[in-house]
C-alpha cells in the first residue's frame, strides 16, 4: 500500500477480509483466496486526506462491501451488477454524508471486482485501476475518472499531452462530496 506522511492511504477487501495495513498479510490472504470457489469479491479503495481523517471514507467503503458480498452468496438469483449498483448508491450517499460533516471534504476512489459462475463484473470510481492480464500482457479495463482522461476520450488532446496535463489527477467521479451538478455514475 502507498503510505502518506503518517497513514496508509489504501484499504483492501479480499473476499470477506479487510486489509488496512501489513502488505505481507495481504499477500498471504490473497494466496489462500485463489483456491476458493463460489462468489468472490475483491476491492481496493484509495482515500484522500488520510493524514487529516485517517482515511475514514476509504475504510467505510471497504467495510460496507461485506453486506453486499453476503447478499450475493445467500441469494442465488441476485445479479452481481445490480448488487454492485445498490452498493455504489448506498456507499456514495454514506460517504457524502460523512464528508459533508467535515470542514475539509475527504473522499476516496474505489475499484471493485466480483467473480461468480465464471464471469467477472467490475466497477470503479476515481483513479483506481483494474487490469486484465492475459498471456503476460496487462490491459487497463476500468475507466479513469479524471479531467485529463475525459478530455482524451473527447479527442481534445493526445495521450502524450494527457500524461502531463495539469488536470491529470483531478477526479470527476469519486466517493465523497461532489458538486451538485455532477452525477455519480460509475460504470458497471
mmCIF file with all atom_site columns, C-alpha atoms in Angstrom:
data_model
loop_
_atom_site.group_PDB
_atom_site.id
_atom_site.type_symbol
_atom_site.label_atom_id
_atom_site.label_alt_id
_atom_site.label_comp_id
_atom_site.label_asym_id
_atom_site.label_entity_id
_atom_site.label_seq_id
_atom_site.pdbx_PDB_ins_code
_atom_site.Cartn_x
_atom_site.Cartn_y
_atom_site.Cartn_z
_atom_site.occupancy
_atom_site.B_iso_or_equiv
_atom_site.pdbx_formal_charge
_atom_site.auth_seq_id
_atom_site.auth_comp_id
_atom_site.auth_asym_id
_atom_site.auth_atom_id
_atom_site.pdbx_PDB_model_num
ATOM 1   C CA . UNK A 1 1   ? 0.000   0.000   0.000   1.00 0.00 ? 1   UNK A CA 1
ATOM 2   C CA . UNK A 1 2   ? 1.008   3.565   -0.626  1.00 0.00 ? 2   UNK A CA 1
ATOM 3   C CA . UNK A 1 3   ? 1.883   5.464   2.532   1.00 0.00 ? 3   UNK A CA 1
ATOM 4   C CA . UNK A 1 4   ? 1.022   9.103   3.059   1.00 0.00 ? 4   UNK A CA 1
ATOM 5   C CA . UNK A 1 5   ? 3.017   11.096  5.575   1.00 0.00 ? 5   UNK A CA 1
ATOM 6   C CA . UNK A 1 6   ? 1.555   9.260   8.585   1.00 0.00 ? 6   UNK A CA 1
ATOM 7   C CA . UNK A 1 7   ? -1.247  6.934   7.461   1.00 0.00 ? 7   UNK A CA 1
ATOM 8   C CA . UNK A 1 8   ? -1.956  4.200   4.944   1.00 0.00 ? 8   UNK A CA 1
ATOM 9   C CA . UNK A 1 9   ? -3.904  5.664   2.002   1.00 0.00 ? 9   UNK A CA 1
ATOM 10  C CA . UNK A 1 10  ? -5.351  2.356   0.738   1.00 0.00 ? 10  UNK A CA 1
ATOM 11  C CA . UNK A 1 11  ? -7.802  -0.171  2.149   1.00 0.00 ? 11  UNK A CA 1
ATOM 12  C CA . UNK A 1 12  ? -8.483  -3.609  0.675   1.00 0.00 ? 12  UNK A CA 1
ATOM 13  C CA . UNK A 1 13  ? -11.317 -6.154  0.668   1.00 0.00 ? 13  UNK A CA 1
ATOM 14  C CA . UNK A 1 14  ? -10.232 -9.696  -0.154  1.00 0.00 ? 14  UNK A CA 1
ATOM 15  C CA . UNK A 1 15  ? -13.286 -11.910 -0.334  1.00 0.00 ? 15  UNK A CA 1
ATOM 16  C CA . UNK A 1 16  ? -14.720 -11.102 3.137   1.00 0.00 ? 16  UNK A CA 1
ATOM 17  C CA . UNK A 1 17  ? -11.483 -9.896  4.783   1.00 0.00 ? 17  UNK A CA 1
ATOM 18  C CA . UNK A 1 18  ? -10.422 -6.273  5.328   1.00 0.00 ? 18  UNK A CA 1
ATOM 19  C CA . UNK A 1 19  ? -6.792  -5.346  4.862   1.00 0.00 ? 19  UNK A CA 1
ATOM 20  C CA . UNK A 1 20  ? -5.787  -1.897  6.049   1.00 0.00 ? 20  UNK A CA 1
ATOM 21  C CA . UNK A 1 21  ? -2.083  -2.368  6.722   1.00 0.00 ? 21  UNK A CA 1
ATOM 22  C CA . UNK A 1 22  ? 0.635   -5.039  6.603   1.00 0.00 ? 22  UNK A CA 1
ATOM 23  C CA . UNK A 1 23  ? 1.206   -5.877  2.951   1.00 0.00 ? 23  UNK A CA 1
ATOM 24  C CA . UNK A 1 24  ? 2.741   -9.224  3.941   1.00 0.00 ? 24  UNK A CA 1
ATOM 25  C CA . UNK A 1 25  ? -0.556  -10.427 5.437   1.00 0.00 ? 25  UNK A CA 1
ATOM 26  C CA . UNK A 1 26  ? -2.357  -9.256  2.287   1.00 0.00 ? 26  UNK A CA 1
ATOM 27  C CA . UNK A 1 27  ? -0.163  -11.483 0.128   1.00 0.00 ? 27  UNK A CA 1
ATOM 28  C CA . UNK A 1 28  ? -0.789  -14.494 2.369   1.00 0.00 ? 28  UNK A CA 1
ATOM 29  C CA . UNK A 1 29  ? -4.558  -13.905 2.299   1.00 0.00 ? 29  UNK A CA 1
ATOM 30  C CA . UNK A 1 30  ? -4.616  -13.462 -1.460  1.00 0.00 ? 30  UNK A CA 1
ATOM 31  C CA . UNK A 1 31  ? -2.763  -16.757 -1.912  1.00 0.00 ? 31  UNK A CA 1
ATOM 32  C CA . UNK A 1 32  ? -5.459  -18.526 0.165   1.00 0.00 ? 32  UNK A CA 1
ATOM 33  C CA . UNK A 1 33  ? -8.292  -16.878 -1.780  1.00 0.00 ? 33  UNK A CA 1
ATOM 34  C CA . UNK A 1 34  ? -7.078  -18.104 -5.202  1.00 0.00 ? 34  UNK A CA 1
ATOM 35  C CA . UNK A 1 35  ? -8.324  -21.619 -4.493  1.00 0.00 ? 35  UNK A CA 1
ATOM 36  C CA . UNK A 1 36  ? -11.796 -20.550 -3.325  1.00 0.00 ? 36  UNK A CA 1
ATOM 37  C CA . UNK A 1 37  ? -14.920 -21.228 -5.335  1.00 0.00 ? 37  UNK A CA 1
ATOM 38  C CA . UNK A 1 38  ? -18.321 -19.531 -5.339  1.00 0.00 ? 38  UNK A CA 1
ATOM 39  C CA . UNK A 1 39  ? -18.971 -15.802 -5.336  1.00 0.00 ? 39  UNK A CA 1
ATOM 40  C CA . UNK A 1 40  ? -15.766 -13.857 -4.735  1.00 0.00 ? 40  UNK A CA 1
ATOM 41  C CA . UNK A 1 41  ? -15.366 -10.108 -4.249  1.00 0.00 ? 41  UNK A CA 1
ATOM 42  C CA . UNK A 1 42  ? -12.196 -8.017  -4.247  1.00 0.00 ? 42  UNK A CA 1
ATOM 43  C CA . UNK A 1 43  ? -11.718 -4.263  -3.899  1.00 0.00 ? 43  UNK A CA 1
ATOM 44  C CA . UNK A 1 44  ? -9.207  -1.516  -3.248  1.00 0.00 ? 44  UNK A CA 1
ATOM 45  C CA . UNK A 1 45  ? -10.137 1.934   -2.027  1.00 0.00 ? 45  UNK A CA 1
ATOM 46  C CA . UNK A 1 46  ? -7.701  4.823   -2.128  1.00 0.00 ? 46  UNK A CA 1
ATOM 47  C CA . UNK A 1 47  ? -8.528  7.542   0.353   1.00 0.00 ? 47  UNK A CA 1
ATOM 48  C CA . UNK A 1 48  ? -7.537  11.168  0.102   1.00 0.00 ? 48  UNK A CA 1
ATOM 49  C CA . UNK A 1 49  ? -6.770  13.470  3.005   1.00 0.00 ? 49  UNK A CA 1
ATOM 50  C CA . UNK A 1 50  ? -5.725  10.407  5.039   1.00 0.00 ? 50  UNK A CA 1
ATOM 51  C CA . UNK A 1 51  ? -3.437  12.451  7.271   1.00 0.00 ? 51  UNK A CA 1
ATOM 52  C CA . UNK A 1 52  ? -6.380  14.554  8.427   1.00 0.00 ? 52  UNK A CA 1
ATOM 53  C CA . UNK A 1 53  ? -9.160  11.942  8.626   1.00 0.00 ? 53  UNK A CA 1
ATOM 54  C CA . UNK A 1 54  ? -7.258  8.674   8.959   1.00 0.00 ? 54  UNK A CA 1
ATOM 55  C CA . UNK A 1 55  ? -8.792  7.569   5.664   1.00 0.00 ? 55  UNK A CA 1
ATOM 56  C CA . UNK A 1 56  ? -12.278 7.156   7.124   1.00 0.00 ? 56  UNK A CA 1
ATOM 57  C CA . UNK A 1 57  ? -14.215 7.168   3.833   1.00 0.00 ? 57  UNK A CA 1
ATOM 58  C CA . UNK A 1 58  ? -11.917 4.629   2.191   1.00 0.00 ? 58  UNK A CA 1
ATOM 59  C CA . UNK A 1 59  ? -12.246 2.276   5.156   1.00 0.00 ? 59  UNK A CA 1
ATOM 60  C CA . UNK A 1 60  ? -16.027 2.831   5.310   1.00 0.00 ? 60  UNK A CA 1
ATOM 61  C CA . UNK A 1 61  ? -16.293 1.834   1.625   1.00 0.00 ? 61  UNK A CA 1
ATOM 62  C CA . UNK A 1 62  ? -14.340 -1.373  2.144   1.00 0.00 ? 62  UNK A CA 1
ATOM 63  C CA . UNK A 1 63  ? -16.229 -2.347  5.316   1.00 0.00 ? 63  UNK A CA 1
ATOM 64  C CA . UNK A 1 64  ? -19.568 -1.789  3.562   1.00 0.00 ? 64  UNK A CA 1
ATOM 65  C CA . UNK A 1 65  ? -18.798 -4.449  0.970   1.00 0.00 ? 65  UNK A CA 1
ATOM 66  C CA . UNK A 1 66  ? -19.315 -7.343  3.387   1.00 0.00 ? 66  UNK A CA 1
ATOM 67  C CA . UNK A 1 67  ? -23.108 -6.887  3.431   1.00 0.00 ? 67  UNK A CA 1
ATOM 68  C CA . UNK A 1 68  ? -23.337 -6.905  -0.371  1.00 0.00 ? 68  UNK A CA 1
ATOM 69  C CA . UNK A 1 69  ? -20.944 -9.815  -0.698  1.00 0.00 ? 69  UNK A CA 1
ATOM 70  C CA . UNK A 1 70  ? -23.137 -11.811 1.716   1.00 0.00 ? 70  UNK A CA 1
ATOM 71  C CA . UNK A 1 71  ? -26.222 -10.905 -0.351  1.00 0.00 ? 71  UNK A CA 1
ATOM 72  C CA . UNK A 1 72  ? -24.620 -12.370 -3.467  1.00 0.00 ? 72  UNK A CA 1
ATOM 73  C CA . UNK A 1 73  ? -23.667 -15.555 -1.622  1.00 0.00 ? 73  UNK A CA 1
ATOM 74  C CA . UNK A 1 74  ? -27.075 -16.045 0.064   1.00 0.00 ? 74  UNK A CA 1
ATOM 75  C CA . UNK A 1 75  ? -29.350 -15.143 -2.862  1.00 0.00 ? 75  UNK A CA 1
ATOM 76  C CA . UNK A 1 76  ? -28.763 -17.413 -5.871  1.00 0.00 ? 76  UNK A CA 1
ATOM 77  C CA . UNK A 1 77  ? -30.959 -15.140 -8.016  1.00 0.00 ? 77  UNK A CA 1
ATOM 78  C CA . UNK A 1 78  ? -29.051 -11.958 -7.156  1.00 0.00 ? 78  UNK A CA 1
ATOM 79  C CA . UNK A 1 79  ? -27.413 -10.324 -10.158 1.00 0.00 ? 79  UNK A CA 1
ATOM 80  C CA . UNK A 1 80  ? -23.887 -9.137  -9.387  1.00 0.00 ? 80  UNK A CA 1
ATOM 81  C CA . UNK A 1 81  ? -24.177 -5.933  -11.440 1.00 0.00 ? 81  UNK A CA 1
ATOM 82  C CA . UNK A 1 82  ? -27.432 -4.980  -9.655  1.00 0.00 ? 82  UNK A CA 1
ATOM 83  C CA . UNK A 1 83  ? -25.949 -5.680  -6.212  1.00 0.00 ? 83  UNK A CA 1
ATOM 84  C CA . UNK A 1 84  ? -22.868 -3.621  -7.075  1.00 0.00 ? 84  UNK A CA 1
ATOM 85  C CA . UNK A 1 85  ? -25.106 -0.769  -8.246  1.00 0.00 ? 85  UNK A CA 1
ATOM 86  C CA . UNK A 1 86  ? -27.019 -0.895  -4.925  1.00 0.00 ? 86  UNK A CA 1
ATOM 87  C CA . UNK A 1 87  ? -23.681 -0.842  -3.074  1.00 0.00 ? 87  UNK A CA 1
ATOM 88  C CA . UNK A 1 88  ? -22.437 2.124   -5.146  1.00 0.00 ? 88  UNK A CA 1
ATOM 89  C CA . UNK A 1 89  ? -25.598 4.125   -4.384  1.00 0.00 ? 89  UNK A CA 1
ATOM 90  C CA . UNK A 1 90  ? -25.602 3.388   -0.650  1.00 0.00 ? 90  UNK A CA 1
ATOM 91  C CA . UNK A 1 91  ? -21.848 3.909   -0.267  1.00 0.00 ? 91  UNK A CA 1
ATOM 92  C CA . UNK A 1 92  ? -21.974 7.175   -2.198  1.00 0.00 ? 92  UNK A CA 1
ATOM 93  C CA . UNK A 1 93  ? -24.810 8.504   -0.016  1.00 0.00 ? 93  UNK A CA 1
ATOM 94  C CA . UNK A 1 94  ? -22.989 7.489   3.180   1.00 0.00 ? 94  UNK A CA 1
ATOM 95  C CA . UNK A 1 95  ? -19.678 8.962   2.009   1.00 0.00 ? 95  UNK A CA 1
ATOM 96  C CA . UNK A 1 96  ? -21.376 12.248  1.003   1.00 0.00 ? 96  UNK A CA 1
ATOM 97  C CA . UNK A 1 97  ? -22.987 12.476  4.426   1.00 0.00 ? 97  UNK A CA 1
ATOM 98  C CA . UNK A 1 98  ? -19.734 11.701  6.267   1.00 0.00 ? 98  UNK A CA 1
ATOM 99  C CA . UNK A 1 99  ? -17.664 14.068  4.100   1.00 0.00 ? 99  UNK A CA 1
ATOM 100 C CA . UNK A 1 100 ? -20.127 16.964  4.283   1.00 0.00 ? 100 UNK A CA 1
ATOM 101 C CA . UNK A 1 101 ? -19.984 16.893  8.082   1.00 0.00 ? 101 UNK A CA 1
ATOM 102 C CA . UNK A 1 102 ? -16.263 17.749  7.953   1.00 0.00 ? 102 UNK A CA 1
ATOM 103 C CA . UNK A 1 103 ? -14.819 21.183  7.243   1.00 0.00 ? 103 UNK A CA 1
ATOM 104 C CA . UNK A 1 104 ? -12.388 19.714  4.705   1.00 0.00 ? 104 UNK A CA 1
ATOM 105 C CA . UNK A 1 105 ? -14.053 17.132  2.483   1.00 0.00 ? 105 UNK A CA 1
ATOM 106 C CA . UNK A 1 106 ? -12.282 13.764  2.446   1.00 0.00 ? 106 UNK A CA 1
ATOM 107 C CA . UNK A 1 107 ? -13.026 11.483  -0.491  1.00 0.00 ? 107 UNK A CA 1
ATOM 108 C CA . UNK A 1 108 ? -11.997 8.117   -1.915  1.00 0.00 ? 108 UNK A CA 1
ATOM 109 C CA . UNK A 1 109 ? -11.644 6.176   -5.135  1.00 0.00 ? 109 UNK A CA 1
ATOM 110 C CA . UNK A 1 110 ? -12.770 2.543   -5.375  1.00 0.00 ? 110 UNK A CA 1
ATOM 111 C CA . UNK A 1 111 ? -12.159 -0.380  -7.734  1.00 0.00 ? 111 UNK A CA 1
ATOM 112 C CA . UNK A 1 112 ? -14.373 -3.429  -7.174  1.00 0.00 ? 112 UNK A CA 1
ATOM 113 C CA . UNK A 1 113 ? -14.464 -6.827  -8.877  1.00 0.00 ? 113 UNK A CA 1
ATOM 114 C CA . UNK A 1 114 ? -16.928 -9.678  -8.356  1.00 0.00 ? 114 UNK A CA 1
ATOM 115 C CA . UNK A 1 115 ? -16.306 -13.185 -9.714  1.00 0.00 ? 115 UNK A CA 1
ATOM 116 C CA . UNK A 1 116 ? -19.291 -15.526 -9.927  1.00 0.00 ? 116 UNK A CA 1
ATOM 117 C CA . UNK A 1 117 ? -20.002 -18.606 -12.052 1.00 0.00 ? 117 UNK A CA 1
ATOM 118 C CA . UNK A 1 118 ? -17.033 -17.957 -14.317 1.00 0.00 ? 118 UNK A CA 1
ATOM 119 C CA . UNK A 1 119 ? -17.967 -14.366 -15.114 1.00 0.00 ? 119 UNK A CA 1
ATOM 120 C CA . UNK A 1 120 ? -16.495 -11.119 -13.833 1.00 0.00 ? 120 UNK A CA 1
ATOM 121 C CA . UNK A 1 121 ? -18.349 -7.883  -13.046 1.00 0.00 ? 121 UNK A CA 1
ATOM 122 C CA . UNK A 1 122 ? -16.362 -4.801  -12.126 1.00 0.00 ? 122 UNK A CA 1
ATOM 123 C CA . UNK A 1 123 ? -16.805 -1.127  -11.421 1.00 0.00 ? 123 UNK A CA 1
ATOM 124 C CA . UNK A 1 124 ? -14.657 1.772   -10.357 1.00 0.00 ? 124 UNK A CA 1
ATOM 125 C CA . UNK A 1 125 ? -14.961 5.402   -9.349  1.00 0.00 ? 125 UNK A CA 1
ATOM 126 C CA . UNK A 1 126 ? -11.949 7.688   -9.321  1.00 0.00 ? 126 UNK A CA 1
ATOM 127 C CA . UNK A 1 127 ? -8.415  6.877   -10.361 1.00 0.00 ? 127 UNK A CA 1
ATOM 128 C CA . UNK A 1 128 ? -8.028  3.332   -9.013  1.00 0.00 ? 128 UNK A CA 1
ATOM 129 C CA . UNK A 1 129 ? -7.482  0.985   -11.945 1.00 0.00 ? 129 UNK A CA 1
ATOM 130 C CA . UNK A 1 130 ? -8.499  -2.580  -12.753 1.00 0.00 ? 130 UNK A CA 1
ATOM 131 C CA . UNK A 1 131 ? -6.226  -4.608  -15.028 1.00 0.00 ? 131 UNK A CA 1
ATOM 132 C CA . UNK A 1 132 ? -6.814  -7.800  -17.008 1.00 0.00 ? 132 UNK A CA 1
ATOM 133 C CA . UNK A 1 133 ? -3.702  -9.898  -17.517 1.00 0.00 ? 133 UNK A CA 1
ATOM 134 C CA . UNK A 1 134 ? -3.681  -12.308 -20.455 1.00 0.00 ? 134 UNK A CA 1
ATOM 135 C CA . UNK A 1 135 ? -0.640  -14.049 -21.840 1.00 0.00 ? 135 UNK A CA 1
ATOM 136 C CA . UNK A 1 136 ? 1.567   -11.877 -19.646 1.00 0.00 ? 136 UNK A CA 1
ATOM 137 C CA . UNK A 1 137 ? 0.138   -8.618  -21.044 1.00 0.00 ? 137 UNK A CA 1
ATOM 138 C CA . UNK A 1 138 ? -1.601  -6.177  -18.672 1.00 0.00 ? 138 UNK A CA 1
ATOM 139 C CA . UNK A 1 139 ? -4.522  -4.176  -20.069 1.00 0.00 ? 139 UNK A CA 1
ATOM 140 C CA . UNK A 1 140 ? -6.470  -1.469  -18.193 1.00 0.00 ? 140 UNK A CA 1
ATOM 141 C CA . UNK A 1 141 ? -10.169 -2.411  -18.324 1.00 0.00 ? 141 UNK A CA 1
ATOM 142 C CA . UNK A 1 142 ? -11.561 0.203   -15.954 1.00 0.00 ? 142 UNK A CA 1
ATOM 143 C CA . UNK A 1 143 ? -12.363 3.832   -16.695 1.00 0.00 ? 143 UNK A CA 1
ATOM 144 C CA . UNK A 1 144 ? -10.122 6.508   -15.228 1.00 0.00 ? 144 UNK A CA 1
ATOM 145 C CA . UNK A 1 145 ? -12.299 9.320   -13.895 1.00 0.00 ? 145 UNK A CA 1
ATOM 146 C CA . UNK A 1 146 ? -10.001 12.324  -14.305 1.00 0.00 ? 146 UNK A CA 1
ATOM 147 C CA . UNK A 1 147 ? -10.341 15.601  -16.184 1.00 0.00 ? 147 UNK A CA 1
ATOM 148 C CA . UNK A 1 148 ? -7.416  14.750  -18.465 1.00 0.00 ? 148 UNK A CA 1
ATOM 149 C CA . UNK A 1 149 ? -8.795  11.306  -19.335 1.00 0.00 ? 149 UNK A CA 1
ATOM 150 C CA . UNK A 1 150 ? -12.184 12.798  -20.138 1.00 0.00 ? 150 UNK A CA 1
ATOM 151 C CA . UNK A 1 151 ? -10.553 15.308  -22.480 1.00 0.00 ? 151 UNK A CA 1
ATOM 152 C CA . UNK A 1 152 ? -8.638  12.420  -24.077 1.00 0.00 ? 152 UNK A CA 1
ATOM 153 C CA . UNK A 1 153 ? -11.913 10.481  -24.585 1.00 0.00 ? 153 UNK A CA 1
ATOM 154 C CA . UNK A 1 154 ? -13.464 13.529  -26.257 1.00 0.00 ? 154 UNK A CA 1
ATOM 155 C CA . UNK A 1 155 ? -10.498 13.816  -28.622 1.00 0.00 ? 155 UNK A CA 1
ATOM 156 C CA . UNK A 1 156 ? -9.410  17.157  -27.181 1.00 0.00 ? 156 UNK A CA 1
ATOM 157 C CA . UNK A 1 157 ? -5.831  16.006  -26.510 1.00 0.00 ? 157 UNK A CA 1
ATOM 158 C CA . UNK A 1 158 ? -3.357  13.243  -27.283 1.00 0.00 ? 158 UNK A CA 1
ATOM 159 C CA . UNK A 1 159 ? -2.336  10.513  -24.794 1.00 0.00 ? 159 UNK A CA 1
ATOM 160 C CA . UNK A 1 160 ? 1.068   12.201  -24.522 1.00 0.00 ? 160 UNK A CA 1
ATOM 161 C CA . UNK A 1 161 ? -0.480  15.534  -23.503 1.00 0.00 ? 161 UNK A CA 1
ATOM 162 C CA . UNK A 1 162 ? -2.922  13.814  -21.113 1.00 0.00 ? 162 UNK A CA 1
ATOM 163 C CA . UNK A 1 163 ? 0.005   12.152  -19.285 1.00 0.00 ? 163 UNK A CA 1
ATOM 164 C CA . UNK A 1 164 ? 1.467   15.553  -18.359 1.00 0.00 ? 164 UNK A CA 1
ATOM 165 C CA . UNK A 1 165 ? -1.708  17.666  -18.242 1.00 0.00 ? 165 UNK A CA 1
ATOM 166 C CA . UNK A 1 166 ? -2.234  19.793  -15.085 1.00 0.00 ? 166 UNK A CA 1
ATOM 167 C CA . UNK A 1 167 ? -5.709  18.221  -14.645 1.00 0.00 ? 167 UNK A CA 1
ATOM 168 C CA . UNK A 1 168 ? -4.461  14.596  -14.928 1.00 0.00 ? 168 UNK A CA 1
ATOM 169 C CA . UNK A 1 169 ? -5.172  13.964  -11.236 1.00 0.00 ? 169 UNK A CA 1
ATOM 170 C CA . UNK A 1 170 ? -8.385  15.993  -10.841 1.00 0.00 ? 170 UNK A CA 1
ATOM 171 C CA . UNK A 1 171 ? -11.164 13.443  -10.298 1.00 0.00 ? 171 UNK A CA 1
ATOM 172 C CA . UNK A 1 172 ? -14.566 13.625  -11.990 1.00 0.00 ? 172 UNK A CA 1
ATOM 173 C CA . UNK A 1 173 ? -16.071 10.625  -10.120 1.00 0.00 ? 173 UNK A CA 1
ATOM 174 C CA . UNK A 1 174 ? -15.344 9.565   -6.531  1.00 0.00 ? 174 UNK A CA 1
ATOM 175 C CA . UNK A 1 175 ? -16.987 8.750   -3.212  1.00 0.00 ? 175 UNK A CA 1
ATOM 176 C CA . UNK A 1 176 ? -17.482 11.847  -1.062  1.00 0.00 ? 176 UNK A CA 1
ATOM 177 C CA . UNK A 1 177 ? -18.971 15.286  -1.655  1.00 0.00 ? 177 UNK A CA 1
ATOM 178 C CA . UNK A 1 178 ? -19.077 16.241  -5.323  1.00 0.00 ? 178 UNK A CA 1
ATOM 179 C CA . UNK A 1 179 ? -20.555 19.371  -6.872  1.00 0.00 ? 179 UNK A CA 1
ATOM 180 C CA . UNK A 1 180 ? -24.354 19.126  -7.112  1.00 0.00 ? 180 UNK A CA 1
ATOM 181 C CA . UNK A 1 181 ? -24.320 19.393  -10.895 1.00 0.00 ? 181 UNK A CA 1
ATOM 182 C CA . UNK A 1 182 ? -22.099 16.287  -11.278 1.00 0.00 ? 182 UNK A CA 1
ATOM 183 C CA . UNK A 1 183 ? -23.958 12.973  -11.498 1.00 0.00 ? 183 UNK A CA 1
ATOM 184 C CA . UNK A 1 184 ? -22.343 9.990   -9.755  1.00 0.00 ? 184 UNK A CA 1
ATOM 185 C CA . UNK A 1 185 ? -22.463 7.186   -12.331 1.00 0.00 ? 185 UNK A CA 1
ATOM 186 C CA . UNK A 1 186 ? -19.617 4.697   -12.077 1.00 0.00 ? 186 UNK A CA 1
ATOM 187 C CA . UNK A 1 187 ? -19.666 2.180   -14.957 1.00 0.00 ? 187 UNK A CA 1
ATOM 188 C CA . UNK A 1 188 ? -20.552 -1.442  -14.192 1.00 0.00 ? 188 UNK A CA 1
#
